[in-house]
Amino acid sequence: MILNNKTYIRHTNKPEWGLGKVTQVLNPEKFSAFFENRGYKVLIYSPNYIQIETGIESHPLLDNIDIAKAKVSPHHTTLKQLVDTFLKIFPEGFSDKKYYDNEREYKLKAAKKLNSKLSKDKFEKLLNEKEFAAITKLCRSIASQTNLIFPNEMMGLKDALASPANQEMFAKSLFDLLYGTQNLKPRFMHFAKVLTSIKADKWTIQTYFLYLSDPEKYLFMKPLITQKAAKICNFELHYDSKLNWQTYNSLLKFGIYFKTELSKFGENLTPKDMIDVQSFFWSIANKDAYQK
């Protein structure tokens, strides 16, 4: 057998399973794999029906499967099933008026406010004038414009930003996160370090402003919802309540996969940005709330 745990495959007798990736070679004849549309399977190798896919260097879903959970999952939820769930809530997909009114419009308004009031030039001007209190006041105003950050976390942020020293650290590190020239990882971790030091280290606060500053690229992390969406898909989020880069980087990969794959279901299911992706996660993880 010429397979290893980096091999991408297709089962030619089961084309509906889609692309798969070998997870373990169990013996010279048997191996396990995870398929996009079938989940975890143990198979006997035969070149007659196991087709090796060359030219694929990485895959955002198959490279991040939680195999331990996938093995014990009685059923694998396919992307098609998730789309069907979403369409039961919003029949016109991302073009649905109810979707726009309930899930998208208020987030767009908050993003517009952030990019207007705290554009790079305006933010930098406020920093140069040492208007740290004004910056943090604007941030709290932008945060209160949506329901994405829990009220108790909002109160915690307000308390954390009561002192001038904390206001300065927060403002400078947030500017660096949004507009710095380094790669995202060090900027992300610097902001996380500041939030931890002022006792405001919540995933919602860590990701909220980044998400709104550039919804084309960045995702918002609401821990319970995101973990539930990842569990449905057997995706390994590497979640830790402590702010860290690995978890957020995994979330971005998860989001990129959905942004790409949802677009294959037609124009009404093509995400305009990560606001749509995050809203899709929320909807599939909270389907019962809509169906009551």
Short mmCIF file of C-alpha atoms in Angstrom, two decimals:
data_model
loop_
_atom_site.label_atom_id
_atom_site.label_comp_id
_atom_site.label_asym_id
_atom_site.label_seq_id
_atom_site.Cartn_x
_atom_site.Cartn_y
_atom_site.Cartn_z
CA MET A 1 0.00 0.00 0.00
CA ILE A 2 1.35 3.44 -0.97
CA LEU A 3 -0.84 5.50 1.33
CA ASN A 4 0.12 7.60 4.33
CA ASN A 5 -1.65 10.12 6.55
CA LYS A 6 -0.91 12.92 4.10
CA THR A 7 -2.58 11.21 1.14
CA TYR A 8 -5.72 12.65 -0.42
CA ILE A 9 -7.98 10.12 -2.09
CA ARG A 10 -11.31 9.49 -3.78
CA HIS A 11 -13.37 6.30 -3.70
CA THR A 12 -14.27 5.78 -7.36
CA ASN A 13 -17.21 3.51 -6.45
CA LYS A 14 -18.53 6.19 -4.08
CA PRO A 15 -18.03 9.52 -5.90
CA GLU A 16 -20.72 11.10 -3.70
CA TRP A 17 -18.32 10.82 -0.74
CA GLY A 18 -16.19 13.55 -2.28
CA LEU A 19 -12.56 14.16 -1.45
CA GLY A 20 -11.03 12.23 1.43
CA LYS A 21 -7.79 12.12 3.35
CA VAL A 22 -6.10 9.11 4.91
CA THR A 23 -6.03 9.41 8.69
CA GLN A 24 -4.15 6.21 9.56
CA VAL A 25 -2.64 3.15 7.89
CA LEU A 26 -3.88 0.32 10.12
CA ASN A 27 -2.07 -2.61 8.48
CA PRO A 28 -0.68 -3.47 5.02
CA GLU A 29 -4.20 -3.77 3.61
CA LYS A 30 -6.46 -1.63 5.78
CA PHE A 31 -6.60 2.13 6.40
CA SER A 32 -8.92 4.78 7.78
CA ALA A 33 -9.90 7.99 6.03
CA PHE A 34 -12.21 10.96 6.42
CA PHE A 35 -14.35 12.03 3.46
CA GLU A 36 -15.97 15.45 3.06
CA ASN A 37 -19.44 14.03 2.45
CA ARG A 38 -19.26 10.73 4.33
CA GLY A 39 -17.09 11.23 7.37
CA TYR A 40 -14.85 8.60 8.95
CA LYS A 41 -14.46 5.22 7.23
CA VAL A 42 -12.22 2.17 7.61
CA LEU A 43 -11.45 0.66 4.19
CA ILE A 44 -9.54 -2.10 2.47
CA TYR A 45 -7.05 -0.67 0.02
CA SER A 46 -7.43 -1.55 -3.65
CA PRO A 47 -6.07 0.45 -6.59
CA ASN A 48 -9.24 -0.60 -8.42
CA TYR A 49 -11.36 1.87 -6.45
CA ILE A 50 -9.02 3.97 -4.27
CA GLN A 51 -7.80 6.83 -6.43
CA ILE A 52 -4.91 8.91 -5.10
CA GLU A 53 -5.31 12.64 -5.72
CA THR A 54 -2.01 14.30 -6.53
CA GLY A 55 -1.40 18.02 -6.69
CA ILE A 56 -3.34 18.83 -3.51
CA GLU A 57 -1.02 20.37 -0.94
CA SER A 58 -3.55 21.24 1.75
CA HIS A 59 -7.25 21.27 2.57
CA PRO A 60 -8.76 23.54 5.26
CA LEU A 61 -11.29 20.95 6.46
CA LEU A 62 -9.60 17.59 5.91
CA ASP A 63 -6.33 18.79 7.44
CA ASN A 64 -8.13 19.81 10.63
CA ILE A 65 -10.50 16.96 11.41
CA ASP A 66 -10.98 15.96 15.04
CA ILE A 67 -10.44 12.26 14.39
CA ALA A 68 -11.22 11.15 17.96
CA LYS A 69 -14.68 12.71 17.71
CA ALA A 70 -15.18 11.62 14.11
CA LYS A 71 -14.60 7.97 15.05
CA VAL A 72 -17.41 7.96 17.59
CA SER A 73 -19.84 10.19 15.68
CA PRO A 74 -22.80 8.01 14.67
CA HIS A 75 -23.59 10.26 11.71
CA HIS A 76 -21.59 12.73 9.68
CA THR A 77 -23.37 15.98 8.88
CA THR A 78 -22.56 16.98 5.32
CA LEU A 79 -22.31 20.51 4.03
CA LYS A 80 -25.44 19.88 1.95
CA GLN A 81 -27.36 19.02 5.12
CA LEU A 82 -26.10 22.19 6.81
CA VAL A 83 -27.18 24.22 3.79
CA ASP A 84 -30.63 22.61 3.92
CA THR A 85 -30.90 23.56 7.60
CA PHE A 86 -29.92 27.14 6.80
CA LEU A 87 -32.45 27.34 3.96
CA LYS A 88 -35.24 26.18 6.26
CA ILE A 89 -34.51 29.27 8.36
CA PHE A 90 -33.75 31.63 5.47
CA PRO A 91 -35.29 30.24 2.24
CA GLU A 92 -33.53 32.81 0.05
CA GLY A 93 -30.17 32.18 1.68
CA PHE A 94 -27.99 35.22 2.23
CA SER A 95 -30.36 37.22 0.02
CA ASP A 96 -33.30 36.59 2.35
CA LYS A 97 -34.78 39.78 3.80
CA LYS A 98 -35.21 38.14 7.21
CA TYR A 99 -31.55 37.16 7.12
CA TYR A 100 -30.47 40.69 6.24
CA ASP A 101 -32.69 42.26 8.90
CA ASN A 102 -31.85 39.79 11.68
CA GLU A 103 -28.25 38.82 11.02
CA ARG A 104 -26.42 41.13 8.65
CA GLU A 105 -27.63 44.72 8.77
CA TYR A 106 -26.64 45.58 12.34
CA LYS A 107 -23.19 44.06 11.90
CA LEU A 108 -22.64 46.09 8.73
CA LYS A 109 -23.62 49.24 10.61
CA ALA A 110 -21.14 48.47 13.37
CA ALA A 111 -18.40 47.77 10.81
CA LYS A 112 -19.17 51.04 9.04
CA LYS A 113 -18.99 52.94 12.32
CA LEU A 114 -15.64 51.40 13.25
CA ASN A 115 -14.12 52.08 9.84
CA SER A 116 -15.44 55.64 9.91
CA LYS A 117 -14.75 56.69 13.49
CA LEU A 118 -11.56 54.66 13.88
CA SER A 119 -10.11 54.66 10.38
CA LYS A 120 -6.33 54.44 10.32
CA ASP A 121 -5.87 58.21 9.92
CA LYS A 122 -8.39 59.15 12.60
CA PHE A 123 -7.14 56.49 15.00
CA GLU A 124 -3.53 57.58 14.51
CA LYS A 125 -4.47 61.23 15.05
CA LEU A 126 -6.18 60.38 18.34
CA LEU A 127 -3.14 58.39 19.44
CA ASN A 128 -0.78 61.25 18.61
CA GLU A 129 -2.98 63.58 20.64
CA LYS A 130 -2.96 61.03 23.50
CA GLU A 131 -6.76 60.84 23.41
CA PHE A 132 -6.75 57.33 24.85
CA ALA A 133 -9.97 57.86 26.82
CA ALA A 134 -11.75 59.03 23.67
CA ILE A 135 -10.54 55.96 21.77
CA THR A 136 -11.74 53.54 24.43
CA LYS A 137 -15.06 55.35 24.67
CA LEU A 138 -15.51 54.94 20.91
CA CYS A 139 -14.60 51.26 21.17
CA ARG A 140 -17.18 50.64 23.86
CA SER A 141 -19.77 52.50 21.78
CA ILE A 142 -19.01 50.35 18.74
CA ALA A 143 -19.10 47.20 20.87
CA SER A 144 -22.50 48.12 22.31
CA GLN A 145 -23.95 48.52 18.82
CA THR A 146 -24.31 44.74 18.44
CA ASN A 147 -25.22 41.82 20.69
CA LEU A 148 -22.06 39.90 19.86
CA ILE A 149 -20.28 40.66 23.14
CA PHE A 150 -22.11 39.47 26.25
CA PRO A 151 -23.32 42.21 28.66
CA ASN A 152 -21.13 40.90 31.49
CA GLU A 153 -18.11 41.02 29.16
CA MET A 154 -19.01 44.58 28.20
CA MET A 155 -19.11 45.52 31.89
CA GLY A 156 -15.77 43.80 32.38
CA LEU A 157 -14.27 45.80 29.52
CA LYS A 158 -15.65 49.04 30.95
CA ASP A 159 -14.09 48.26 34.34
CA ALA A 160 -10.80 47.25 32.71
CA LEU A 161 -10.62 50.56 30.84
CA ALA A 162 -11.30 52.74 33.87
CA SER A 163 -7.64 53.59 34.44
CA PRO A 164 -5.65 55.89 32.09
CA ALA A 165 -2.77 53.39 31.96
CA ASN A 166 -5.06 50.61 30.75
CA GLN A 167 -6.71 52.94 28.25
CA GLU A 168 -3.33 53.73 26.73
CA MET A 169 -2.23 50.09 26.51
CA PHE A 170 -5.55 49.05 25.00
CA ALA A 171 -5.63 51.86 22.43
CA LYS A 172 -2.05 51.35 21.25
CA SER A 173 -2.32 47.57 20.99
CA LEU A 174 -5.67 47.78 19.20
CA PHE A 175 -4.24 50.18 16.63
CA ASP A 176 -1.37 47.76 16.08
CA LEU A 177 -3.81 44.85 15.71
CA LEU A 178 -5.90 46.66 13.11
CA TYR A 179 -3.26 48.61 11.21
CA GLY A 180 0.18 47.25 12.12
CA THR A 181 2.64 46.18 9.44
CA GLN A 182 3.76 42.89 11.00
CA ASN A 183 2.13 39.57 10.21
CA LEU A 184 -1.17 39.04 11.98
CA LYS A 185 0.10 36.49 14.52
CA PRO A 186 2.40 38.81 16.56
CA ARG A 187 -0.16 41.63 16.40
CA PHE A 188 -2.90 39.27 17.53
CA MET A 189 -0.84 37.92 20.41
CA HIS A 190 0.27 41.40 21.52
CA PHE A 191 -3.36 42.49 21.81
CA ALA A 192 -4.14 39.24 23.65
CA LYS A 193 -1.32 39.94 26.10
CA VAL A 194 -2.69 43.42 26.79
CA LEU A 195 -6.25 42.12 27.28
CA THR A 196 -4.92 39.51 29.68
CA SER A 197 -2.96 42.10 31.65
CA ILE A 198 -6.04 44.32 32.10
CA LYS A 199 -8.28 41.31 32.86
CA ALA A 200 -10.43 41.66 29.75
CA ASP A 201 -9.16 38.53 28.00
CA LYS A 202 -12.34 37.28 26.34
CA TRP A 203 -12.49 35.79 22.86
CA THR A 204 -15.34 38.10 21.94
CA ILE A 205 -13.33 41.22 22.77
CA GLN A 206 -10.17 39.81 21.22
CA THR A 207 -11.83 39.22 17.83
CA TYR A 208 -14.67 41.77 17.64
CA PHE A 209 -12.79 44.84 16.40
CA LEU A 210 -10.60 42.86 13.99
CA TYR A 211 -13.73 41.22 12.54
CA LEU A 212 -15.48 44.53 11.96
CA SER A 213 -12.38 46.26 10.63
CA ASP A 214 -12.10 43.86 7.68
CA PRO A 215 -15.04 41.43 7.38
CA GLU A 216 -13.62 40.15 4.10
CA LYS A 217 -10.77 38.46 5.98
CA TYR A 218 -11.48 38.04 9.67
CA LEU A 219 -13.92 36.06 11.79
CA PHE A 220 -15.54 36.73 15.12
CA MET A 221 -15.20 34.10 17.85
CA LYS A 222 -18.16 33.45 20.12
CA PRO A 223 -16.83 30.40 21.96
CA LEU A 224 -19.94 28.27 22.56
CA ILE A 225 -21.42 28.87 19.12
CA THR A 226 -18.13 28.37 17.31
CA GLN A 227 -17.33 25.18 19.21
CA LYS A 228 -20.80 23.82 18.46
CA ALA A 229 -20.45 24.58 14.74
CA ALA A 230 -16.99 22.96 14.70
CA LYS A 231 -18.30 19.88 16.52
CA ILE A 232 -21.10 19.46 13.97
CA CYS A 233 -18.44 19.33 11.24
CA ASN A 234 -15.90 17.25 13.22
CA PHE A 235 -13.50 20.16 12.81
CA GLU A 236 -10.55 20.41 15.21
CA LEU A 237 -10.71 23.99 16.44
CA HIS A 238 -7.95 23.51 19.05
CA TYR A 239 -10.14 25.56 21.35
CA ASP A 240 -8.73 26.94 24.58
CA SER A 241 -10.41 29.57 26.72
CA LYS A 242 -7.01 31.23 27.00
CA LEU A 243 -6.44 33.58 24.06
CA ASN A 244 -4.03 31.96 21.62
CA TRP A 245 -3.09 32.05 17.96
CA GLN A 246 -3.64 28.36 17.17
CA THR A 247 -7.35 28.54 17.96
CA TYR A 248 -7.91 31.69 15.94
CA ASN A 249 -5.84 30.46 13.01
CA SER A 250 -7.92 27.25 13.01
CA LEU A 251 -11.09 29.35 13.02
CA LEU A 252 -9.87 31.30 9.99
CA LYS A 253 -9.23 28.03 8.13
CA PHE A 254 -12.70 26.84 9.10
CA GLY A 255 -14.18 30.08 7.78
CA ILE A 256 -12.22 30.00 4.53
CA TYR A 257 -13.44 26.47 3.85
CA PHE A 258 -17.07 27.46 4.31
CA LYS A 259 -16.70 30.68 2.33
CA THR A 260 -15.33 28.68 -0.59
CA GLU A 261 -17.64 25.68 -0.42
CA LEU A 262 -20.90 27.54 0.21
CA SER A 263 -20.39 29.51 -3.00
CA LYS A 264 -20.75 26.23 -4.92
CA PHE A 265 -24.42 26.09 -3.90
CA GLY A 266 -25.39 29.11 -5.98
CA GLU A 267 -25.52 32.88 -5.86
CA ASN A 268 -27.88 33.09 -2.86
CA LEU A 269 -25.49 30.97 -0.80
CA THR A 270 -22.30 32.74 -1.82
CA PRO A 271 -21.00 34.56 1.27
CA LYS A 272 -20.21 38.20 0.64
CA ASP A 273 -17.73 38.15 3.51
CA MET A 274 -17.03 36.57 6.88
CA ILE A 275 -20.11 38.26 8.34
CA ASP A 276 -22.15 35.81 6.28
CA VAL A 277 -19.92 32.91 7.32
CA GLN A 278 -20.17 33.78 11.02
CA SER A 279 -23.93 34.18 10.68
CA PHE A 280 -24.14 30.79 8.95
CA PHE A 281 -22.29 29.21 11.90
CA TRP A 282 -24.65 30.90 14.35
CA SER A 283 -27.72 29.77 12.43
CA ILE A 284 -26.78 26.10 12.13
CA ALA A 285 -25.68 25.96 15.76
CA ASN A 286 -28.90 27.66 16.93
CA LYS A 287 -31.42 26.21 14.49
CA ASP A 288 -33.85 25.33 17.29
CA ALA A 289 -34.08 28.97 18.34
CA TYR A 290 -35.36 29.84 14.85
CA GLN A 291 -37.64 26.86 14.48
CA LYS A 292 -39.63 27.38 17.68
#
